[in-house]
XYZ file of C-alpha atoms in Angstrom:
513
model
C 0.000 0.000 0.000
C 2.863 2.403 0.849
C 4.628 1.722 -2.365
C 1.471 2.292 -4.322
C 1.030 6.080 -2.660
C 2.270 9.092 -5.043
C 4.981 11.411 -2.623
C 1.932 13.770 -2.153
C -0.627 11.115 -0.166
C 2.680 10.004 1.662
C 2.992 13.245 2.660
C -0.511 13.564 4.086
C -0.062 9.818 5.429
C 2.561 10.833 7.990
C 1.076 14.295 8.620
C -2.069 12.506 9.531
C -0.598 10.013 11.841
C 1.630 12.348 13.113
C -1.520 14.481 14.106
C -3.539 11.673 15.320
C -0.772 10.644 17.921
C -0.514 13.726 19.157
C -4.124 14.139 19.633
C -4.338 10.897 21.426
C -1.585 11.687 23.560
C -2.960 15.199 24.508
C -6.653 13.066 25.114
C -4.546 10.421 27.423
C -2.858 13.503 29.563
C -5.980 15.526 30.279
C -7.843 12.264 30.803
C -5.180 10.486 33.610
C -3.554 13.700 34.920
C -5.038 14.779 38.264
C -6.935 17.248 39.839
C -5.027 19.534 41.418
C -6.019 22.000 44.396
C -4.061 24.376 46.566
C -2.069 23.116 49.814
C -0.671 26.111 51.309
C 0.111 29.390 49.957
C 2.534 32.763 51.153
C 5.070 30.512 52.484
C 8.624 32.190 53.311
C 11.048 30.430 51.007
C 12.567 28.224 54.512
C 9.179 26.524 55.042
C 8.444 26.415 51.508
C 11.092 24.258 50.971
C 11.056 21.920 53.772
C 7.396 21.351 52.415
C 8.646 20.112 49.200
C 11.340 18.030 50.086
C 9.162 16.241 52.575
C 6.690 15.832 49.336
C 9.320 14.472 47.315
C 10.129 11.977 50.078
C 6.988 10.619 50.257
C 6.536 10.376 46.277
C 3.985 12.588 46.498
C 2.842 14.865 43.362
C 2.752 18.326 43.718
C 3.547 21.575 41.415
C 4.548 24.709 42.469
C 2.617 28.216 40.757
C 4.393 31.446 42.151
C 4.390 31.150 46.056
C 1.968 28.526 46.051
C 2.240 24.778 46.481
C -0.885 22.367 44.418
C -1.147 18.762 45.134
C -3.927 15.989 44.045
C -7.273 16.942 45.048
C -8.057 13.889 46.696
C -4.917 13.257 48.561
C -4.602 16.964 49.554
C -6.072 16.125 53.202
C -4.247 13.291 53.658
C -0.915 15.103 52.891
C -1.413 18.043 54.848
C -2.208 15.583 58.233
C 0.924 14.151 57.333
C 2.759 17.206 56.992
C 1.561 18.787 60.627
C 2.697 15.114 62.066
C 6.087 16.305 60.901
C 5.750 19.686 61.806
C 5.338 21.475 58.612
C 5.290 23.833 57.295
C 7.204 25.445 59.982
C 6.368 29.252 61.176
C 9.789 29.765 62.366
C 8.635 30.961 65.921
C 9.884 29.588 68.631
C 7.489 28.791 71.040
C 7.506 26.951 74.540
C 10.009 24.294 72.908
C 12.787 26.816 73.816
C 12.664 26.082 77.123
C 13.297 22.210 76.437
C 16.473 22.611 75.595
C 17.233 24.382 79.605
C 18.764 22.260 81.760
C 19.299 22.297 85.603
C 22.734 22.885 85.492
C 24.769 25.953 83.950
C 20.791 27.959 83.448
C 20.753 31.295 85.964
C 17.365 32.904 86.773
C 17.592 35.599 84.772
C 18.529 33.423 81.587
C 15.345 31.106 82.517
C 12.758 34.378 82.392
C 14.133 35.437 79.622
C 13.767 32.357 77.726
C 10.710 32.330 79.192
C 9.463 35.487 78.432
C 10.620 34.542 74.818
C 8.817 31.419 74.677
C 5.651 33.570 75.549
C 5.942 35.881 72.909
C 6.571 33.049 70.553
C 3.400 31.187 71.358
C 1.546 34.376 71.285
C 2.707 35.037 67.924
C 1.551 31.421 66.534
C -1.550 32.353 67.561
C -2.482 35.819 65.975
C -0.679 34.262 62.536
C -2.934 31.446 63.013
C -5.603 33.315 62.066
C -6.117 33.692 58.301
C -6.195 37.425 57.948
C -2.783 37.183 59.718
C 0.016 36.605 57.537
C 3.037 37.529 60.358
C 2.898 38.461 64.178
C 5.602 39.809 66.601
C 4.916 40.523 69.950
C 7.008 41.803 72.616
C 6.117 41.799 76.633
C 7.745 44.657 78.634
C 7.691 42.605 82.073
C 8.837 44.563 85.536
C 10.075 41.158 86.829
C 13.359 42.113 87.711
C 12.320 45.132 90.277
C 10.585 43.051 92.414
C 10.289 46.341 95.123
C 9.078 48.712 92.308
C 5.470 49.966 93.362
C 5.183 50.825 89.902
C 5.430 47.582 88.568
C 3.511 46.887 85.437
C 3.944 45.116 82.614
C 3.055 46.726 78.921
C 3.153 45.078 74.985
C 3.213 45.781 71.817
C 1.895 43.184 69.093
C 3.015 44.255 65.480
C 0.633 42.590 62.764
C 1.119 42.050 58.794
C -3.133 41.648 57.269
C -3.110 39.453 54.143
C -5.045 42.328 52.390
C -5.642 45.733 52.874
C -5.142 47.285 56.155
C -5.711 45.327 59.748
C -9.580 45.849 60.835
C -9.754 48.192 64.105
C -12.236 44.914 65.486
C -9.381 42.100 65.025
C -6.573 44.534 66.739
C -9.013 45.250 69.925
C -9.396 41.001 70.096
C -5.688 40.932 69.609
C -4.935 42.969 72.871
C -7.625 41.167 75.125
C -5.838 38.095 73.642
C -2.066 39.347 74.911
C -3.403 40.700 77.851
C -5.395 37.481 78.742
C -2.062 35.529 78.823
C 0.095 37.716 80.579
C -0.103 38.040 84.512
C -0.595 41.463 85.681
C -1.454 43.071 82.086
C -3.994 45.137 81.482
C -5.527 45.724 77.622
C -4.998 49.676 77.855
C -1.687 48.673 78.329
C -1.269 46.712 74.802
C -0.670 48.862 71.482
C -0.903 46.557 68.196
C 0.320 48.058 65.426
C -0.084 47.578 61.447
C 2.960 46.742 59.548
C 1.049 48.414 56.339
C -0.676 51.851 58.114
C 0.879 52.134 61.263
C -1.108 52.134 64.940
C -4.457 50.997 64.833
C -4.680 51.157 68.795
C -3.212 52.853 71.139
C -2.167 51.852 74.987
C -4.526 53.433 76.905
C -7.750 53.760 74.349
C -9.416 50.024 76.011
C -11.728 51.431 77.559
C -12.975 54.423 74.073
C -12.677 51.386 71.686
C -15.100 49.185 74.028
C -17.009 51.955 74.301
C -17.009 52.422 70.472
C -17.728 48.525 69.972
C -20.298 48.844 72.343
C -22.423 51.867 70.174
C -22.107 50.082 67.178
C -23.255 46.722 68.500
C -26.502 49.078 69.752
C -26.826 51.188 66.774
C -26.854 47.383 64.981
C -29.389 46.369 67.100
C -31.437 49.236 67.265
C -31.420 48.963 63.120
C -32.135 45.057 63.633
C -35.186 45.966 65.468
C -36.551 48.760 63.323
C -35.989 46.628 59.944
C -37.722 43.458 61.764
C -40.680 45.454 63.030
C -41.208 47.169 59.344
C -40.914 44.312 57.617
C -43.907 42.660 59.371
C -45.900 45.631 57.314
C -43.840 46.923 54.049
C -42.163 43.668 53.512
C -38.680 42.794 53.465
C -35.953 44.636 51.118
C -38.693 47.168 51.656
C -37.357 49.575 54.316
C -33.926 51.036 54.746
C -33.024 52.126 58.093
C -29.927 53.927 59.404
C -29.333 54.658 63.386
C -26.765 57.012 64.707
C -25.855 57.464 68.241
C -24.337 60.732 69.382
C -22.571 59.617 72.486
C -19.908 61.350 75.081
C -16.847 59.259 74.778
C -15.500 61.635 78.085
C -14.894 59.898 81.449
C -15.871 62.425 84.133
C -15.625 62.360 88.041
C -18.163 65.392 89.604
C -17.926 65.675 93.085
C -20.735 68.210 94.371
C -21.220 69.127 98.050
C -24.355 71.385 99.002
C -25.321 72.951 102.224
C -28.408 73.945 103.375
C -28.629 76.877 105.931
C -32.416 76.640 106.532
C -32.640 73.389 107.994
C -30.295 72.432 110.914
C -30.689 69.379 113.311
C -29.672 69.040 117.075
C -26.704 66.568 117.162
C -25.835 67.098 120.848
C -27.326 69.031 124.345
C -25.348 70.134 127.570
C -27.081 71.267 130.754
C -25.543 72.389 134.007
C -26.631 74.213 137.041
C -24.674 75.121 140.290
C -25.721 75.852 143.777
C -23.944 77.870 146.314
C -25.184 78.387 150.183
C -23.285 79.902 152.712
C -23.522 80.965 156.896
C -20.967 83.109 158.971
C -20.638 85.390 161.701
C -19.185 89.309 161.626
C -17.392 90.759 164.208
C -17.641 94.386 164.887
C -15.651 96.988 163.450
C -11.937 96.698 163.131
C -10.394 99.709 165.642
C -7.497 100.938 167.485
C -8.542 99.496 170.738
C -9.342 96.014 169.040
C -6.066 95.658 168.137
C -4.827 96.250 171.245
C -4.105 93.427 174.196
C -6.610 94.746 176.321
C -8.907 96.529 173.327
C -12.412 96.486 172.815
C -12.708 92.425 172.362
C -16.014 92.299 173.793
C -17.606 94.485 170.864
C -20.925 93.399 168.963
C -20.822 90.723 166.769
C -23.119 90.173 163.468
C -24.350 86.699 161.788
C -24.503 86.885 158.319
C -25.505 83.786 155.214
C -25.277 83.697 151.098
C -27.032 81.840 148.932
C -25.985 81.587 144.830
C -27.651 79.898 141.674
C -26.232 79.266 138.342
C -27.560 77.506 135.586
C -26.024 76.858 132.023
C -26.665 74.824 129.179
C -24.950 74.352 125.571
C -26.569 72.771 122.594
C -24.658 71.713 119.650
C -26.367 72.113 115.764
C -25.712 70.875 112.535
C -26.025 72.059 109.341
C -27.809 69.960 106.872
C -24.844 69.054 103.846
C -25.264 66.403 100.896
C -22.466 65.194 98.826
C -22.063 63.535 95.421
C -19.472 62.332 93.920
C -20.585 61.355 90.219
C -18.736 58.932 87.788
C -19.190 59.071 83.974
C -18.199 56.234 81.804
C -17.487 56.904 77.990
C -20.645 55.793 76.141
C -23.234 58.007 76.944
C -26.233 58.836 75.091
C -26.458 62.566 73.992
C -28.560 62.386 71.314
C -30.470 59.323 68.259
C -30.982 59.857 64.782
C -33.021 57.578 62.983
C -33.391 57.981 59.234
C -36.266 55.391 57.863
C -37.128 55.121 54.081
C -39.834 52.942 53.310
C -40.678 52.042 49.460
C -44.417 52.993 48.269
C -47.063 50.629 47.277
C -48.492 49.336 43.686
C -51.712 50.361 42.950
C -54.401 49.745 40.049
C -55.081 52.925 38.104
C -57.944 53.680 36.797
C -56.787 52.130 33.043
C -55.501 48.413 34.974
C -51.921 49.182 35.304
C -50.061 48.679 38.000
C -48.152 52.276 39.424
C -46.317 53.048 42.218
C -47.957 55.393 44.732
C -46.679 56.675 47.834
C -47.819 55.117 51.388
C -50.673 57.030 53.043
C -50.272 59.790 55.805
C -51.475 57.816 58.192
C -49.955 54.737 57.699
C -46.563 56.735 57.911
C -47.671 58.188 61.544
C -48.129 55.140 62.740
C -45.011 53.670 61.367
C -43.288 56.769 63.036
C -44.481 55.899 66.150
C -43.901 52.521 66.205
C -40.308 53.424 65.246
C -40.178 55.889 68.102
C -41.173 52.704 70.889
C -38.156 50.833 69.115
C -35.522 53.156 70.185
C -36.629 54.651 73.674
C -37.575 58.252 71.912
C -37.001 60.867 74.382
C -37.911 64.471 72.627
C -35.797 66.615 75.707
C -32.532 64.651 74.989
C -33.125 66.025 71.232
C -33.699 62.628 69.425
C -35.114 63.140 65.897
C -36.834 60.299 63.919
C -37.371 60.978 59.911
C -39.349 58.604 57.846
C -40.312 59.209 54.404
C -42.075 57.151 51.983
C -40.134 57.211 48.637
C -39.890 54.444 45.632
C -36.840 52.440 45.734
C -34.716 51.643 42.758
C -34.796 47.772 41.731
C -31.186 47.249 40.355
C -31.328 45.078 36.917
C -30.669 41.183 37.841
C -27.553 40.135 36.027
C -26.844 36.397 35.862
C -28.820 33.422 36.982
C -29.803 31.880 40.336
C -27.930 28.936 41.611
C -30.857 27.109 42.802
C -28.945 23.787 43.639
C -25.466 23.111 44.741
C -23.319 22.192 41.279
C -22.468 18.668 40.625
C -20.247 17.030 38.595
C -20.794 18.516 35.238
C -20.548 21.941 36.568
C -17.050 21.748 38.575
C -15.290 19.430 35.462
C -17.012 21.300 32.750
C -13.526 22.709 31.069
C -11.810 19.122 31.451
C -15.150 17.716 29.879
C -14.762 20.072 26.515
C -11.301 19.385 26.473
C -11.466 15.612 26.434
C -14.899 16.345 23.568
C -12.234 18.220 21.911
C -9.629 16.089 21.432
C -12.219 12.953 20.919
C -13.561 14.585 17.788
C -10.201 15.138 16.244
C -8.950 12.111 17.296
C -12.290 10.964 15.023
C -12.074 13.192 12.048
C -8.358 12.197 11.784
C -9.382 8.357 11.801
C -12.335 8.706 9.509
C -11.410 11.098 6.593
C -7.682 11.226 6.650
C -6.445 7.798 8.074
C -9.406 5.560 6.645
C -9.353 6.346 2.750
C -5.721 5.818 2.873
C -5.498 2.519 4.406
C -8.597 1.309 2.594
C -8.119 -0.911 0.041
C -6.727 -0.401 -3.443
C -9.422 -0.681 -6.906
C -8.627 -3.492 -9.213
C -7.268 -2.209 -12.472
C -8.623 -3.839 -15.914
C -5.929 -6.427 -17.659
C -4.226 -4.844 -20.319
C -5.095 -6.697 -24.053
C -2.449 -8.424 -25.830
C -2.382 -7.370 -29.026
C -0.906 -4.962 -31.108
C -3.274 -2.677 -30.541
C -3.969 -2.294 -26.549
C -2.391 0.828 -26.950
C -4.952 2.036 -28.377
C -7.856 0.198 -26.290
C -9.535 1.812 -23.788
C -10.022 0.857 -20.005
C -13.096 -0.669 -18.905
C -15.325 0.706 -15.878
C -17.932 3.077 -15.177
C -17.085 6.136 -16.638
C -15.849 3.853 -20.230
C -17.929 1.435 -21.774
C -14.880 -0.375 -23.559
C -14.108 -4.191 -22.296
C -10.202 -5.213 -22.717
C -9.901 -8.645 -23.224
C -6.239 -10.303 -22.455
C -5.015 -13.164 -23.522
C -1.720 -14.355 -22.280
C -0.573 -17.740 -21.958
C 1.388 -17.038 -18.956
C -0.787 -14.603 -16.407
C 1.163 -11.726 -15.418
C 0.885 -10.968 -11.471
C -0.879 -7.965 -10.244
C 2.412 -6.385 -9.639
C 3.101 -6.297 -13.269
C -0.360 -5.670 -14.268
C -0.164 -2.603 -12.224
C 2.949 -1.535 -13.658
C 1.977 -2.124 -17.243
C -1.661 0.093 -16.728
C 0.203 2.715 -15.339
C 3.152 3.071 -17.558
C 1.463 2.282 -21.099
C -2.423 3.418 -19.605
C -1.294 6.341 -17.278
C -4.842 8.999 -18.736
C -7.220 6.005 -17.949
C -5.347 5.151 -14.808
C -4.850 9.308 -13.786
C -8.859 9.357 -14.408
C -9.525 5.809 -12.428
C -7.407 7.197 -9.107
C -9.319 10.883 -9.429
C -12.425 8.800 -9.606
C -11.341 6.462 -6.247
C -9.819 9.722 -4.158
C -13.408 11.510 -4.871
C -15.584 8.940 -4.135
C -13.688 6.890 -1.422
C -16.164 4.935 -0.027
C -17.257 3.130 -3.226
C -15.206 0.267 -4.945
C -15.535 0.424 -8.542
C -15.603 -2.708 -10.322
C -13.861 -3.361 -13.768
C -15.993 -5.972 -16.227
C -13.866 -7.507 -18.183
């Protein structure tokens, strides 16, 4: 058959096969090589490559894209419980294992609290980058340890984060200080700054108690929204009402002390009453003369009686005066003042023609709503709290896409290997059938060629001729001869027979004799 092909069909032949092998092979690799999903990602180069050399140890097939490390989808479980038995991939933070390698002999206090104050950071560190919007932690402890007599002893931190995207949120960095602070004897959470690698501090040491007071407001305001949207919805219907709270709070921690006296009203606290008595009875002698004083004076002069009697009373009676004193506390996180902004889509209506329009909610039904909206949020009109509702048509956005209705199956999730293996099928096919098939088909008999002197002159029998050559030969030529005789002395008939076989390749056209 190859023999019998011109240098053009050979040509094509090889071309063909060529083709059709490499179609098959292309078929065979998308058809046997495997699925392949993503095993870890953002590796530092270290851990990266401890991962793959344990992967190539265990025969395992992987690939690496970028930073990124894919292995077979159904194996990928598998190897990464296999890889944390071994440890990998490694963070390359030390954690608690440092203090392992202590022994009893040779270690001083001081080098055992700092290893161990190392070995803290270290775990604390595994734990924020644990996290997947953590891609690397640092934290460092400030401990007062070593002043054991220091009144002022207290410990501070800093934690230093890297997000995966964009900047670190303010919500993770607040649960990132209660976390240090949690583990760390004696540390408070004002006393714990994290800071973004990327934009810098995102809280400061000292600003616990604002940001819980901050948290706090929103988680309200949410809930004050929740409430509103849940108790309009029960009317309008939901995706009907937009609601937006905002609380107008002092985020100021005052101490007022107030002391007030009152001079009207006074109250006994105490009463002291004494009185004194004094009686008394003598006798006077006359009148002090000369002759008195004399040996032999007047001593035998009158003499007088005379008495005394003395009262005294007193009494004291202590008051006092009526005082009050306050001493007031307030917290950050008080309510000055609510906003609530409500807008609640109208209603379709029939006109008067049958269509349907949109028409604004009634007056009435707005009051209501109003006041029902007022209940929600404790409405107190001398604190200055405004509610606004308005009834206004809300814009549908156009719906772009379809709606997954069902979880995708099979079809769905291998739906580019699928066309690829159709792909390669059909030219794997078209190859076989209209390239590789004709050619390896089999080859027309040629008519016998007429012995006489004038065959070169006859004609070749068959469908498009009506001429019959007739040979007689007393030895029969073989085909091969036959075949070279027709084409060398008969090459028009036999140029017109093969045109006639390559057009129409699935008919066999017989030669009559």
């Amino acid at each position: 058959m190859w023999t019998s092909l011109d240098p053009k069909k050979r040509v094509i032949f090889i071309l063909a096969a060529v083709a059709g092998f490499v179609a098959l092979l292309g078929l065979v690799r998308v058809t046997t090589s495997p699925n392949l999903s993503l095993l870890y990602a953002g590796l530092d180069a270290s851990s990266a490559g401890e991962v793959i050399t344990s992967l190539e140890q265990s025969g395992v097939v992987f690939e690496v894209r970028g930073n990124a490390i894919y292995v077979d989808n159904n194996s990928r479980d598998q190897v990464r419980l296999t890889l944390a038995s071994e440890g990998l991939p490694a963070s390359g933070i030390a954690g608690y294992e440092i203090l392992d390698s202590l022994s009893g002999f040779g270690t001083t206090s001081q080098m055992f609290d700092a290893a161990y104050w190392r070995a803290k950071e270290g775990e604390l560190a595994r734990t924020l980058v644990a996290s997947p919007q953590i891609t690397s932690a640092r934290v460092h402890i400030a401990s007062g340890s070593g002043k054991p007599f220091n009144r002022n002893n207290t410990p501070t931190a800093s934690v230093t984060l890297s997000a995966a995207s964009g900047s670190l949120a303010p919500s993770f960095a607040e649960a990132a200080r209660f976390m240090v602070a949690s583990a760390v004897n004696g540390l408070s959470p004002e006393n714990v700054a994290v800071i973004d690698s990327a934009s810098g501090v995102v809280v400061l040491a000292g600003d616990a108690a604002n940001a819980a007071s901050s948290g706090g407001l929103d988680d309200r305001a949410a809930e004050m929204r929740g409430n509103i949207e849940r108790i309009l919805a029960a009317r309008v219907g939901a995706g009907n009402a937009i609601v937006e709270v905002m609380i107008d709070a002092n985020m100021e921690t005052q101490t007022v002390s107030e002391r007030i006296i009152d001079p009207e009203s006074r109250v006994v606290i105490s009463s002291e009453s004494q009185s004194d008595t004094d009686a008394s009875n003598g006798s006077a002698s006359g009148a002090v003369t000369v002759a008195s004083n004399l040996p032999d004076g007047d001593v035998g002069g009158a003499a007088g009686q005379s008495s005394r009697n003395q009262n005294s009373n007193s009494e004291r009676i202590n008051y006092e005066i009526s005082e009050t004193l306050r001493e007031t506390v307030r917290q950050p996180g008080e309510i000055r003042r609510i906003s609530v902004a409500v807008l609640v889509n109208g209603q379709m209506i029939t006109d008067d023609s049958g269509a349907q329009v949109w028409a604004p909610r009634p007056e009435q039904e707005l009051i209501a709503l109003r006041e029902l909206v007022q209940s929600a949020i404790g409405f107190d009109a001398t604190r200055g709290d405004v509610v606004t509702l308005q009834s206004m048509e809300l814009s549908q956005p156009a719906i772009t896409g379809t709606l997954v209705d069902e979880t995708p199956g099979f079809l769905s999730l291998n739906a580019m290997s699928l066309v690829q293996m159709a792909v390669l099928s059909l030219v794997v096919l078209a190859l076989g059938m209209f390239v590789l098939r004709p050619l390896l088909a089999s080859q027309p008999s040629l008519p016998p060629l007429a012995p006489n002197e004038n065959s070169a002159n006859a004609q070749l029998s068959g469908p498009d001729a009506g001429n019959v050559l007739a040979i007689e030969n007393k030895t029969p030529p073989t085909a091969v001869e036959m075949l070279r005789t027709a084409i060398s002395e008969r090459s028009e008939e036999t140029n017109r027979l093969l045109q006639n076989w390559i057009e129409a390749p699935e008919k066999n056209d017989e030669v009559s004799v």
